[in-house]
């Protein structure tokens, strides 16, 4: 059976730490890895829009000396003719060595893994989870802070539909001494199932608020997110909630001098462009981390040691 990455809990904390160590080594010694995946093929099957995730996967495989194939929208695949995800994935399993897939339906990558025996990576399934963004976030935090424990993390924005939040909360709940602060409109609170699984079962307490500025001085990390328009049932709710939080330099006046601001991107309005020049803005460095951690992940799932 191939090893897959469907949910971040598929990897132990030790395995996550190892991936981070490999990614750091790739950053330091890229040449050492440039032929590691020679003659291997990565298929990227994206049934939903993407810029960073798909292109960082492709860039990761190319930088490992491998090659890439795939599609970037459901409309350009046989999905448009009515083919099931299972049949599409089974087909690609005959051509490629590893698959990264994104799909609007929660659980689609699990269904895919059942019909194909090459490794499947979940690159985002609906409003459920996004484990490779979490690996990116953890590498970023490790590089910014030098550790993955003992800090206060604020998650702000659409915590209901934001799959990157669900996976990152799950991952961080397995490290010591993390204080969780959830900042969202009442309608976009973190889903109960995420709180139960990641926090309540482990006896981890958390703070929930609608007010970003009141908690700003406590935060070591601020994880901003976009309101997920495509997951709303009606446009009016989206329009009412979309600008709930707009981070600008004034709102950062009372923040810690060593705060790290993360965002999985794309941003819409939730961080103004003038925050980009603040040294605490880590989200463009985070984008770069996405490629290196995916290189480490591809090596791991293909069982290649360098
Ligand atoms: C995120 C996603 O697709 O969930 N983007 C990403 O992969 N970097 C976040 C988002 O779309 O808001």
PDB file of C-alpha atoms and ligand atoms in Angstrom:
ATOM      1  CA  UNK A   1       0.000   0.000   0.000  1.00  0.00           C
ATOM      2  CA  UNK A   2       1.263   3.438  -0.920  1.00  0.00           C
ATOM      3  CA  UNK A   3       1.699   5.986   1.814  1.00  0.00           C
ATOM      4  CA  UNK A   4      -0.660   8.960   1.326  1.00  0.00           C
ATOM      5  CA  UNK A   5      -1.077  12.393   2.901  1.00  0.00           C
ATOM      6  CA  UNK A   6      -4.809  12.984   3.211  1.00  0.00           C
ATOM      7  CA  UNK A   7      -4.961  14.640   6.632  1.00  0.00           C
ATOM      8  CA  UNK A   8      -2.120  16.157   8.661  1.00  0.00           C
ATOM      9  CA  UNK A   9      -2.736  13.566  11.399  1.00  0.00           C
ATOM     10  CA  UNK A  10      -1.544  10.888   8.933  1.00  0.00           C
ATOM     11  CA  UNK A  11       1.971  11.981   9.937  1.00  0.00           C
ATOM     12  CA  UNK A  12       3.383  11.750  13.443  1.00  0.00           C
ATOM     13  CA  UNK A  13       4.987  14.805  15.023  1.00  0.00           C
ATOM     14  CA  UNK A  14       8.375  13.106  14.508  1.00  0.00           C
ATOM     15  CA  UNK A  15       7.668  12.694  10.795  1.00  0.00           C
ATOM     16  CA  UNK A  16       6.594  16.340  10.496  1.00  0.00           C
ATOM     17  CA  UNK A  17       9.759  17.461  12.277  1.00  0.00           C
ATOM     18  CA  UNK A  18      11.821  15.282   9.928  1.00  0.00           C
ATOM     19  CA  UNK A  19      10.147  16.847   6.861  1.00  0.00           C
ATOM     20  CA  UNK A  20      10.958  20.295   8.213  1.00  0.00           C
ATOM     21  CA  UNK A  21      14.584  19.265   8.741  1.00  0.00           C
ATOM     22  CA  UNK A  22      14.812  17.931   5.164  1.00  0.00           C
ATOM     23  CA  UNK A  23      13.209  21.120   3.781  1.00  0.00           C
ATOM     24  CA  UNK A  24      15.769  23.223   5.698  1.00  0.00           C
ATOM     25  CA  UNK A  25      18.548  21.083   4.231  1.00  0.00           C
ATOM     26  CA  UNK A  26      17.108  21.540   0.719  1.00  0.00           C
ATOM     27  CA  UNK A  27      17.127  25.317   1.240  1.00  0.00           C
ATOM     28  CA  UNK A  28      20.811  25.162   2.280  1.00  0.00           C
ATOM     29  CA  UNK A  29      21.969  22.561  -0.294  1.00  0.00           C
ATOM     30  CA  UNK A  30      19.632  22.569  -3.323  1.00  0.00           C
ATOM     31  CA  UNK A  31      22.202  21.006  -5.667  1.00  0.00           C
ATOM     32  CA  UNK A  32      22.343  17.864  -3.552  1.00  0.00           C
ATOM     33  CA  UNK A  33      18.672  17.216  -4.409  1.00  0.00           C
ATOM     34  CA  UNK A  34      18.525  18.286  -8.058  1.00  0.00           C
ATOM     35  CA  UNK A  35      18.413  14.768  -9.540  1.00  0.00           C
ATOM     36  CA  UNK A  36      16.761  12.933  -6.666  1.00  0.00           C
ATOM     37  CA  UNK A  37      13.520  12.330  -8.600  1.00  0.00           C
ATOM     38  CA  UNK A  38      15.006  11.757 -12.067  1.00  0.00           C
ATOM     39  CA  UNK A  39      12.548   9.744 -14.224  1.00  0.00           C
ATOM     40  CA  UNK A  40       9.725  10.180 -11.681  1.00  0.00           C
ATOM     41  CA  UNK A  41       6.473  11.885 -12.620  1.00  0.00           C
ATOM     42  CA  UNK A  42       4.148  13.964 -10.464  1.00  0.00           C
ATOM     43  CA  UNK A  43       0.545  14.439 -11.615  1.00  0.00           C
ATOM     44  CA  UNK A  44      -1.279  17.535 -10.372  1.00  0.00           C
ATOM     45  CA  UNK A  45      -5.039  17.058 -10.632  1.00  0.00           C
ATOM     46  CA  UNK A  46      -6.703  20.327  -9.724  1.00  0.00           C
ATOM     47  CA  UNK A  47     -10.490  20.311  -9.878  1.00  0.00           C
ATOM     48  CA  UNK A  48     -10.475  23.717  -8.122  1.00  0.00           C
ATOM     49  CA  UNK A  49      -8.513  26.945  -8.740  1.00  0.00           C
ATOM     50  CA  UNK A  50      -4.985  27.288  -7.363  1.00  0.00           C
ATOM     51  CA  UNK A  51      -1.857  29.330  -7.921  1.00  0.00           C
ATOM     52  CA  UNK A  52       0.632  28.613  -5.133  1.00  0.00           C
ATOM     53  CA  UNK A  53      -0.248  25.048  -4.277  1.00  0.00           C
ATOM     54  CA  UNK A  54      -0.202  23.667  -7.804  1.00  0.00           C
ATOM     55  CA  UNK A  55       2.776  25.668  -9.031  1.00  0.00           C
ATOM     56  CA  UNK A  56       4.829  24.990  -5.901  1.00  0.00           C
ATOM     57  CA  UNK A  57       4.164  21.259  -6.328  1.00  0.00           C
ATOM     58  CA  UNK A  58       5.237  21.445  -9.959  1.00  0.00           C
ATOM     59  CA  UNK A  59       8.272  23.593  -9.205  1.00  0.00           C
ATOM     60  CA  UNK A  60       9.171  21.206  -6.361  1.00  0.00           C
ATOM     61  CA  UNK A  61       9.129  18.160  -8.667  1.00  0.00           C
ATOM     62  CA  UNK A  62      11.050  19.960 -11.428  1.00  0.00           C
ATOM     63  CA  UNK A  63      13.691  21.063  -8.903  1.00  0.00           C
ATOM     64  CA  UNK A  64      14.087  17.420  -7.867  1.00  0.00           C
ATOM     65  CA  UNK A  65      14.828  16.482 -11.484  1.00  0.00           C
ATOM     66  CA  UNK A  66      11.427  14.868 -12.066  1.00  0.00           C
ATOM     67  CA  UNK A  67       8.671  15.837 -14.477  1.00  0.00           C
ATOM     68  CA  UNK A  68       5.038  16.891 -14.175  1.00  0.00           C
ATOM     69  CA  UNK A  69       1.734  16.303 -15.930  1.00  0.00           C
ATOM     70  CA  UNK A  70      -1.854  17.129 -15.049  1.00  0.00           C
ATOM     71  CA  UNK A  71      -4.696  19.593 -15.387  1.00  0.00           C
ATOM     72  CA  UNK A  72      -5.580  22.810 -13.622  1.00  0.00           C
ATOM     73  CA  UNK A  73      -9.360  22.808 -13.967  1.00  0.00           C
ATOM     74  CA  UNK A  74     -12.070  20.176 -13.976  1.00  0.00           C
ATOM     75  CA  UNK A  75     -13.399  21.619 -17.230  1.00  0.00           C
ATOM     76  CA  UNK A  76     -10.292  20.561 -19.147  1.00  0.00           C
ATOM     77  CA  UNK A  77     -10.471  16.931 -17.959  1.00  0.00           C
ATOM     78  CA  UNK A  78     -12.996  14.157 -18.624  1.00  0.00           C
ATOM     79  CA  UNK A  79     -14.810  15.299 -15.472  1.00  0.00           C
ATOM     80  CA  UNK A  80     -16.585  17.639 -17.904  1.00  0.00           C
ATOM     81  CA  UNK A  81     -17.917  14.512 -19.687  1.00  0.00           C
ATOM     82  CA  UNK A  82     -19.197  13.037 -16.443  1.00  0.00           C
ATOM     83  CA  UNK A  83     -16.268  10.830 -15.423  1.00  0.00           C
ATOM     84  CA  UNK A  84     -16.029  10.064 -11.691  1.00  0.00           C
ATOM     85  CA  UNK A  85     -13.048  11.155  -9.589  1.00  0.00           C
ATOM     86  CA  UNK A  86     -12.302   7.483  -8.986  1.00  0.00           C
ATOM     87  CA  UNK A  87     -11.997   6.691 -12.686  1.00  0.00           C
ATOM     88  CA  UNK A  88      -9.922   9.799 -13.374  1.00  0.00           C
ATOM     89  CA  UNK A  89      -7.494   8.981 -10.582  1.00  0.00           C
ATOM     90  CA  UNK A  90      -7.298   5.328 -11.565  1.00  0.00           C
ATOM     91  CA  UNK A  91      -6.336   6.453 -15.062  1.00  0.00           C
ATOM     92  CA  UNK A  92      -3.625   8.800 -13.850  1.00  0.00           C
ATOM     93  CA  UNK A  93      -2.342   6.034 -11.576  1.00  0.00           C
ATOM     94  CA  UNK A  94      -1.348   4.198 -14.786  1.00  0.00           C
ATOM     95  CA  UNK A  95       0.876   7.106 -15.899  1.00  0.00           C
ATOM     96  CA  UNK A  96       2.365   8.904 -12.901  1.00  0.00           C
ATOM     97  CA  UNK A  97       4.354   7.931  -9.775  1.00  0.00           C
ATOM     98  CA  UNK A  98       2.608  10.287  -7.347  1.00  0.00           C
ATOM     99  CA  UNK A  99      -0.525  12.470  -7.413  1.00  0.00           C
ATOM    100  CA  UNK A 100      -1.329  15.816  -5.794  1.00  0.00           C
ATOM    101  CA  UNK A 101      -5.049  16.542  -6.070  1.00  0.00           C
ATOM    102  CA  UNK A 102      -7.397  19.350  -5.075  1.00  0.00           C
ATOM    103  CA  UNK A 103     -11.137  18.891  -5.151  1.00  0.00           C
ATOM    104  CA  UNK A 104     -14.163  20.928  -3.996  1.00  0.00           C
ATOM    105  CA  UNK A 105     -15.707  17.895  -2.275  1.00  0.00           C
ATOM    106  CA  UNK A 106     -14.620  16.969   1.229  1.00  0.00           C
ATOM    107  CA  UNK A 107     -13.295  13.411   1.274  1.00  0.00           C
ATOM    108  CA  UNK A 108     -12.536  13.184  -2.479  1.00  0.00           C
ATOM    109  CA  UNK A 109      -8.825  12.385  -1.863  1.00  0.00           C
ATOM    110  CA  UNK A 110      -9.742   9.464   0.434  1.00  0.00           C
ATOM    111  CA  UNK A 111     -12.008   8.061  -2.260  1.00  0.00           C
ATOM    112  CA  UNK A 112      -9.172   8.523  -4.770  1.00  0.00           C
ATOM    113  CA  UNK A 113      -6.678   6.693  -2.549  1.00  0.00           C
ATOM    114  CA  UNK A 114      -8.929   3.647  -2.544  1.00  0.00           C
ATOM    115  CA  UNK A 115      -8.727   3.115  -6.290  1.00  0.00           C
ATOM    116  CA  UNK A 116      -5.083   3.733  -6.943  1.00  0.00           C
ATOM    117  CA  UNK A 117      -1.851   2.394  -5.526  1.00  0.00           C
ATOM    118  CA  UNK A 118       0.491   5.314  -5.994  1.00  0.00           C
ATOM    119  CA  UNK A 119       0.798   7.958  -3.236  1.00  0.00           C
ATOM    120  CA  UNK A 120      -2.014  10.542  -3.142  1.00  0.00           C
ATOM    121  CA  UNK A 121      -1.501  13.964  -1.619  1.00  0.00           C
ATOM    122  CA  UNK A 122      -4.512  16.028  -0.605  1.00  0.00           C
ATOM    123  CA  UNK A 123      -3.882  19.545  -1.912  1.00  0.00           C
ATOM    124  CA  UNK A 124      -7.148  20.798  -0.377  1.00  0.00           C
ATOM    125  CA  UNK A 125     -10.570  19.138  -0.188  1.00  0.00           C
ATOM    126  CA  UNK A 126     -13.482  21.559   0.015  1.00  0.00           C
ATOM    127  CA  UNK A 127     -13.770  23.295   3.381  1.00  0.00           C
ATOM    128  CA  UNK A 128     -12.209  20.299   5.138  1.00  0.00           C
ATOM    129  CA  UNK A 129      -8.416  20.217   5.241  1.00  0.00           C
ATOM    130  CA  UNK A 130      -5.203  21.228   3.519  1.00  0.00           C
ATOM    131  CA  UNK A 131      -2.285  19.332   5.033  1.00  0.00           C
ATOM    132  CA  UNK A 132       0.450  20.560   2.675  1.00  0.00           C
ATOM    133  CA  UNK A 133      -0.397  24.178   3.468  1.00  0.00           C
ATOM    134  CA  UNK A 134       0.009  23.209   7.117  1.00  0.00           C
ATOM    135  CA  UNK A 135       3.464  21.754   6.436  1.00  0.00           C
ATOM    136  CA  UNK A 136       4.278  25.047   4.696  1.00  0.00           C
ATOM    137  CA  UNK A 137       2.991  27.010   7.692  1.00  0.00           C
ATOM    138  CA  UNK A 138       4.994  24.901  10.146  1.00  0.00           C
ATOM    139  CA  UNK A 139       8.210  25.305   8.132  1.00  0.00           C
ATOM    140  CA  UNK A 140       7.566  29.059   8.024  1.00  0.00           C
ATOM    141  CA  UNK A 141       6.967  29.250  11.782  1.00  0.00           C
ATOM    142  CA  UNK A 142      10.088  27.173  12.410  1.00  0.00           C
ATOM    143  CA  UNK A 143      12.188  29.496  10.268  1.00  0.00           C
ATOM    144  CA  UNK A 144      10.673  32.658  11.760  1.00  0.00           C
ATOM    145  CA  UNK A 145      10.680  31.586  15.425  1.00  0.00           C
ATOM    146  CA  UNK A 146      13.247  28.785  15.621  1.00  0.00           C
ATOM    147  CA  UNK A 147      10.753  26.471  17.341  1.00  0.00           C
ATOM    148  CA  UNK A 148       7.250  25.004  17.076  1.00  0.00           C
ATOM    149  CA  UNK A 149       6.164  25.176  20.707  1.00  0.00           C
ATOM    150  CA  UNK A 150       5.280  27.637  23.440  1.00  0.00           C
ATOM    151  CA  UNK A 151       3.609  30.550  21.752  1.00  0.00           C
ATOM    152  CA  UNK A 152       0.217  32.214  21.376  1.00  0.00           C
ATOM    153  CA  UNK A 153      -1.326  31.876  17.907  1.00  0.00           C
ATOM    154  CA  UNK A 154      -4.266  33.970  16.716  1.00  0.00           C
ATOM    155  CA  UNK A 155      -6.338  32.633  13.813  1.00  0.00           C
ATOM    156  CA  UNK A 156      -8.363  35.420  12.207  1.00  0.00           C
ATOM    157  CA  UNK A 157     -11.063  35.507   9.524  1.00  0.00           C
ATOM    158  CA  UNK A 158     -13.064  32.644   8.073  1.00  0.00           C
ATOM    159  CA  UNK A 159     -12.403  29.864  10.565  1.00  0.00           C
ATOM    160  CA  UNK A 160     -15.498  27.965   9.483  1.00  0.00           C
ATOM    161  CA  UNK A 161     -14.696  27.276   5.843  1.00  0.00           C
ATOM    162  CA  UNK A 162     -10.931  27.904   6.007  1.00  0.00           C
ATOM    163  CA  UNK A 163      -9.420  24.455   5.498  1.00  0.00           C
ATOM    164  CA  UNK A 164      -5.888  25.736   6.143  1.00  0.00           C
ATOM    165  CA  UNK A 165      -7.005  26.752   9.648  1.00  0.00           C
ATOM    166  CA  UNK A 166      -8.521  23.334  10.406  1.00  0.00           C
ATOM    167  CA  UNK A 167      -5.328  21.505   9.480  1.00  0.00           C
ATOM    168  CA  UNK A 168      -2.994  23.955  11.224  1.00  0.00           C
ATOM    169  CA  UNK A 169      -5.004  23.852  14.472  1.00  0.00           C
ATOM    170  CA  UNK A 170      -4.812  20.063  14.337  1.00  0.00           C
ATOM    171  CA  UNK A 171      -1.066  20.112  13.820  1.00  0.00           C
ATOM    172  CA  UNK A 172      -0.223  22.746  16.437  1.00  0.00           C
ATOM    173  CA  UNK A 173      -2.392  21.018  19.036  1.00  0.00           C
ATOM    174  CA  UNK A 174       0.238  18.267  19.050  1.00  0.00           C
ATOM    175  CA  UNK A 175       3.066  20.629  20.097  1.00  0.00           C
ATOM    176  CA  UNK A 176       3.624  21.777  23.698  1.00  0.00           C
ATOM    177  CA  UNK A 177       2.452  25.045  25.151  1.00  0.00           C
ATOM    178  CA  UNK A 178       0.400  26.499  22.300  1.00  0.00           C
ATOM    179  CA  UNK A 179      -2.273  29.023  23.298  1.00  0.00           C
ATOM    180  CA  UNK A 180      -5.032  29.235  20.699  1.00  0.00           C
ATOM    181  CA  UNK A 181      -6.963  32.456  20.058  1.00  0.00           C
ATOM    182  CA  UNK A 182      -9.773  32.328  17.491  1.00  0.00           C
ATOM    183  CA  UNK A 183     -10.906  35.652  16.040  1.00  0.00           C
ATOM    184  CA  UNK A 184     -13.898  35.554  13.692  1.00  0.00           C
ATOM    185  CA  UNK A 185     -17.425  36.806  13.147  1.00  0.00           C
ATOM    186  CA  UNK A 186     -19.912  34.649  15.087  1.00  0.00           C
ATOM    187  CA  UNK A 187     -21.111  33.102  11.796  1.00  0.00           C
ATOM    188  CA  UNK A 188     -17.590  31.993  10.821  1.00  0.00           C
ATOM    189  CA  UNK A 189     -16.403  30.365  14.048  1.00  0.00           C
ATOM    190  CA  UNK A 190     -14.181  27.279  14.023  1.00  0.00           C
ATOM    191  CA  UNK A 191     -16.385  24.191  13.420  1.00  0.00           C
ATOM    192  CA  UNK A 192     -17.285  22.155  16.468  1.00  0.00           C
ATOM    193  CA  UNK A 193     -15.735  18.974  15.044  1.00  0.00           C
ATOM    194  CA  UNK A 194     -12.326  20.654  14.791  1.00  0.00           C
ATOM    195  CA  UNK A 195     -12.552  21.955  18.378  1.00  0.00           C
ATOM    196  CA  UNK A 196     -13.614  18.523  19.651  1.00  0.00           C
ATOM    197  CA  UNK A 197     -10.931  16.525  17.860  1.00  0.00           C
ATOM    198  CA  UNK A 198      -7.979  18.871  18.081  1.00  0.00           C
ATOM    199  CA  UNK A 199      -8.573  20.690  21.350  1.00  0.00           C
ATOM    200  CA  UNK A 200     -11.288  19.455  23.720  1.00  0.00           C
ATOM    201  CA  UNK A 201     -10.289  15.787  23.615  1.00  0.00           C
ATOM    202  CA  UNK A 202      -6.757  16.786  24.598  1.00  0.00           C
ATOM    203  CA  UNK A 203      -7.910  19.224  27.292  1.00  0.00           C
ATOM    204  CA  UNK A 204      -6.462  22.225  25.421  1.00  0.00           C
ATOM    205  CA  UNK A 205      -8.217  25.486  26.290  1.00  0.00           C
ATOM    206  CA  UNK A 206      -8.721  28.312  23.812  1.00  0.00           C
ATOM    207  CA  UNK A 207     -10.067  31.849  23.579  1.00  0.00           C
ATOM    208  CA  UNK A 208     -12.784  32.884  21.090  1.00  0.00           C
ATOM    209  CA  UNK A 209     -13.453  36.512  20.267  1.00  0.00           C
ATOM    210  CA  UNK A 210     -14.772  38.765  17.530  1.00  0.00           C
ATOM    211  CA  UNK A 211     -12.294  41.548  18.336  1.00  0.00           C
ATOM    212  CA  UNK A 212      -8.814  41.361  16.786  1.00  0.00           C
ATOM    213  CA  UNK A 213      -7.416  44.529  18.348  1.00  0.00           C
ATOM    214  CA  UNK A 214      -8.143  43.483  21.924  1.00  0.00           C
ATOM    215  CA  UNK A 215      -6.029  40.306  21.598  1.00  0.00           C
ATOM    216  CA  UNK A 216      -3.308  41.716  19.317  1.00  0.00           C
ATOM    217  CA  UNK A 217      -0.799  42.448  22.160  1.00  0.00           C
ATOM    218  CA  UNK A 218      -0.884  38.768  23.258  1.00  0.00           C
ATOM    219  CA  UNK A 219      -0.041  37.215  19.904  1.00  0.00           C
ATOM    220  CA  UNK A 220       3.282  35.708  18.802  1.00  0.00           C
ATOM    221  CA  UNK A 221       1.776  34.550  15.496  1.00  0.00           C
ATOM    222  CA  UNK A 222      -1.199  36.003  13.645  1.00  0.00           C
ATOM    223  CA  UNK A 223      -2.655  33.709  10.960  1.00  0.00           C
ATOM    224  CA  UNK A 224      -4.914  35.808   8.709  1.00  0.00           C
ATOM    225  CA  UNK A 225      -7.345  34.154   6.282  1.00  0.00           C
ATOM    226  CA  UNK A 226      -9.593  35.090   3.390  1.00  0.00           C
ATOM    227  CA  UNK A 227     -13.368  34.815   3.683  1.00  0.00           C
ATOM    228  CA  UNK A 228     -14.052  31.760   1.482  1.00  0.00           C
ATOM    229  CA  UNK A 229     -16.588  33.162  -0.961  1.00  0.00           C
ATOM    230  CA  UNK A 230     -16.900  29.923  -2.944  1.00  0.00           C
ATOM    231  CA  UNK A 231     -18.163  28.020   0.111  1.00  0.00           C
ATOM    232  CA  UNK A 232     -20.993  30.434   1.007  1.00  0.00           C
ATOM    233  CA  UNK A 233     -24.586  29.472   0.384  1.00  0.00           C
ATOM    234  CA  UNK A 234     -25.573  32.994  -0.532  1.00  0.00           C
ATOM    235  CA  UNK A 235     -23.790  36.073  -1.834  1.00  0.00           C
ATOM    236  CA  UNK A 236     -25.459  38.455   0.663  1.00  0.00           C
ATOM    237  CA  UNK A 237     -23.829  36.716   3.618  1.00  0.00           C
ATOM    238  CA  UNK A 238     -20.480  36.849   1.865  1.00  0.00           C
ATOM    239  CA  UNK A 239     -20.823  40.567   1.134  1.00  0.00           C
ATOM    240  CA  UNK A 240     -21.790  41.274   4.751  1.00  0.00           C
ATOM    241  CA  UNK A 241     -18.869  39.315   6.204  1.00  0.00           C
ATOM    242  CA  UNK A 242     -16.078  39.729   3.660  1.00  0.00           C
ATOM    243  CA  UNK A 243     -14.432  42.792   5.193  1.00  0.00           C
ATOM    244  CA  UNK A 244     -14.843  41.808   8.850  1.00  0.00           C
ATOM    245  CA  UNK A 245     -11.097  42.109   9.449  1.00  0.00           C
ATOM    246  CA  UNK A 246      -8.685  44.282   7.531  1.00  0.00           C
ATOM    247  CA  UNK A 247      -5.170  44.240   8.943  1.00  0.00           C
ATOM    248  CA  UNK A 248      -3.358  47.545   8.398  1.00  0.00           C
ATOM    249  CA  UNK A 249      -0.332  49.246  10.014  1.00  0.00           C
ATOM    250  CA  UNK A 250      -2.512  51.076  12.595  1.00  0.00           C
ATOM    251  CA  UNK A 251      -3.899  47.807  13.918  1.00  0.00           C
ATOM    252  CA  UNK A 252      -0.351  46.551  14.446  1.00  0.00           C
ATOM    253  CA  UNK A 253       0.669  49.432  16.740  1.00  0.00           C
ATOM    254  CA  UNK A 254       0.109  47.356  19.890  1.00  0.00           C
ATOM    255  CA  UNK A 255       1.430  44.095  18.461  1.00  0.00           C
ATOM    256  CA  UNK A 256       4.618  42.437  19.739  1.00  0.00           C
ATOM    257  CA  UNK A 257       7.819  43.542  17.985  1.00  0.00           C
ATOM    258  CA  UNK A 258       8.524  39.896  17.104  1.00  0.00           C
ATOM    259  CA  UNK A 259       5.012  38.994  15.924  1.00  0.00           C
ATOM    260  CA  UNK A 260       4.957  36.815  12.771  1.00  0.00           C
ATOM    261  CA  UNK A 261       2.090  37.507  10.378  1.00  0.00           C
ATOM    262  CA  UNK A 262       1.142  34.534   8.222  1.00  0.00           C
ATOM    263  CA  UNK A 263      -1.499  34.143   5.501  1.00  0.00           C
ATOM    264  CA  UNK A 264      -1.880  31.127   3.194  1.00  0.00           C
ATOM    265  CA  UNK A 265      -2.823  33.570   0.384  1.00  0.00           C
ATOM    266  CA  UNK A 266      -4.548  34.559  -1.835  1.00  0.00           C
ATOM    267  CA  UNK A 267      -5.442  37.713   0.070  1.00  0.00           C
ATOM    268  CA  UNK A 268      -8.422  39.764  -0.986  1.00  0.00           C
ATOM    269  CA  UNK A 269      -8.859  42.713   1.402  1.00  0.00           C
ATOM    270  CA  UNK A 270      -7.800  41.266   4.715  1.00  0.00           C
ATOM    271  CA  UNK A 271      -4.221  42.586   4.740  1.00  0.00           C
ATOM    272  CA  UNK A 272      -3.475  45.976   3.208  1.00  0.00           C
ATOM    273  CA  UNK A 273      -0.473  46.098   0.874  1.00  0.00           C
ATOM    274  CA  UNK A 274       1.374  48.559   3.135  1.00  0.00           C
ATOM    275  CA  UNK A 275       1.726  45.802   5.769  1.00  0.00           C
ATOM    276  CA  UNK A 276       3.991  43.928   3.305  1.00  0.00           C
ATOM    277  CA  UNK A 277       6.991  46.110   4.157  1.00  0.00           C
ATOM    278  CA  UNK A 278       6.655  45.458   7.896  1.00  0.00           C
ATOM    279  CA  UNK A 279       9.421  42.973   8.806  1.00  0.00           C
ATOM    280  CA  UNK A 280       6.826  41.005  10.771  1.00  0.00           C
ATOM    281  CA  UNK A 281       4.935  40.185   7.554  1.00  0.00           C
ATOM    282  CA  UNK A 282       6.075  36.597   6.886  1.00  0.00           C
ATOM    283  CA  UNK A 283       3.544  35.640   4.205  1.00  0.00           C
ATOM    284  CA  UNK A 284       5.810  36.127   1.194  1.00  0.00           C
ATOM    285  CA  UNK A 285       8.534  34.106   2.907  1.00  0.00           C
ATOM    286  CA  UNK A 286       5.774  31.552   3.603  1.00  0.00           C
ATOM    287  CA  UNK A 287       5.082  31.304  -0.148  1.00  0.00           C
ATOM    288  CA  UNK A 288       8.714  30.302  -0.749  1.00  0.00           C
ATOM    289  CA  UNK A 289       8.580  27.709   2.045  1.00  0.00           C
ATOM    290  CA  UNK A 290       5.707  25.991   0.197  1.00  0.00           C
ATOM    291  CA  UNK A 291       8.053  24.744  -2.511  1.00  0.00           C
ATOM    292  CA  UNK A 292      10.764  23.362  -0.196  1.00  0.00           C
ATOM    293  CA  UNK A 293       8.435  21.488   2.115  1.00  0.00           C
ATOM    294  CA  UNK A 294       6.690  19.920  -0.906  1.00  0.00           C
ATOM    295  CA  UNK A 295      10.086  18.796  -2.202  1.00  0.00           C
ATOM    296  CA  UNK A 296      10.675  17.089   1.159  1.00  0.00           C
ATOM    297  CA  UNK A 297       7.178  15.575   1.048  1.00  0.00           C
ATOM    298  CA  UNK A 298       7.560  14.154  -2.483  1.00  0.00           C
ATOM    299  CA  UNK A 299      10.861  12.522  -1.455  1.00  0.00           C
ATOM    300  CA  UNK A 300       9.276  11.021   1.631  1.00  0.00           C
ATOM    301  CA  UNK A 301       6.230   9.584  -0.136  1.00  0.00           C
ATOM    302  CA  UNK A 302       8.348   8.170  -2.958  1.00  0.00           C
ATOM    303  CA  UNK A 303      10.676   6.640  -0.373  1.00  0.00           C
ATOM    304  CA  UNK A 304      13.734   8.426  -1.777  1.00  0.00           C
ATOM    305  CA  UNK A 305      16.595   9.228   0.598  1.00  0.00           C
ATOM    306  CA  UNK A 306      19.278  11.697  -0.398  1.00  0.00           C
TER     307      UNK A 306
HETATM  308  C1  LIG B   1      -5.723  28.336   0.549  1.00  0.00           C
HETATM  309  C2  LIG B   1      -6.678  27.259   0.099  1.00  0.00           C
HETATM  310  O1  LIG B   1      -6.715  26.921  -1.084  1.00  0.00           O
HETATM  311  O2  LIG B   1      -7.361  26.749   0.968  1.00  0.00           O
HETATM  312  N1  LIG B   1      -4.806  28.734  -0.426  1.00  0.00           N
HETATM  313  C3  LIG B   1      -3.657  28.029  -0.578  1.00  0.00           C
HETATM  314  O3  LIG B   1      -3.644  26.848  -0.847  1.00  0.00           O
HETATM  315  N2  LIG B   1      -2.502  28.679  -0.357  1.00  0.00           N
HETATM  316  C4  LIG B   1      -6.398  29.482   1.184  1.00  0.00           C
HETATM  317  C5  LIG B   1      -7.492  30.198   0.446  1.00  0.00           C
HETATM  318  O4  LIG B   1      -7.836  29.856  -0.681  1.00  0.00           O
HETATM  319  O5  LIG B   1      -8.015  31.142   1.019  1.00  0.00           O
END
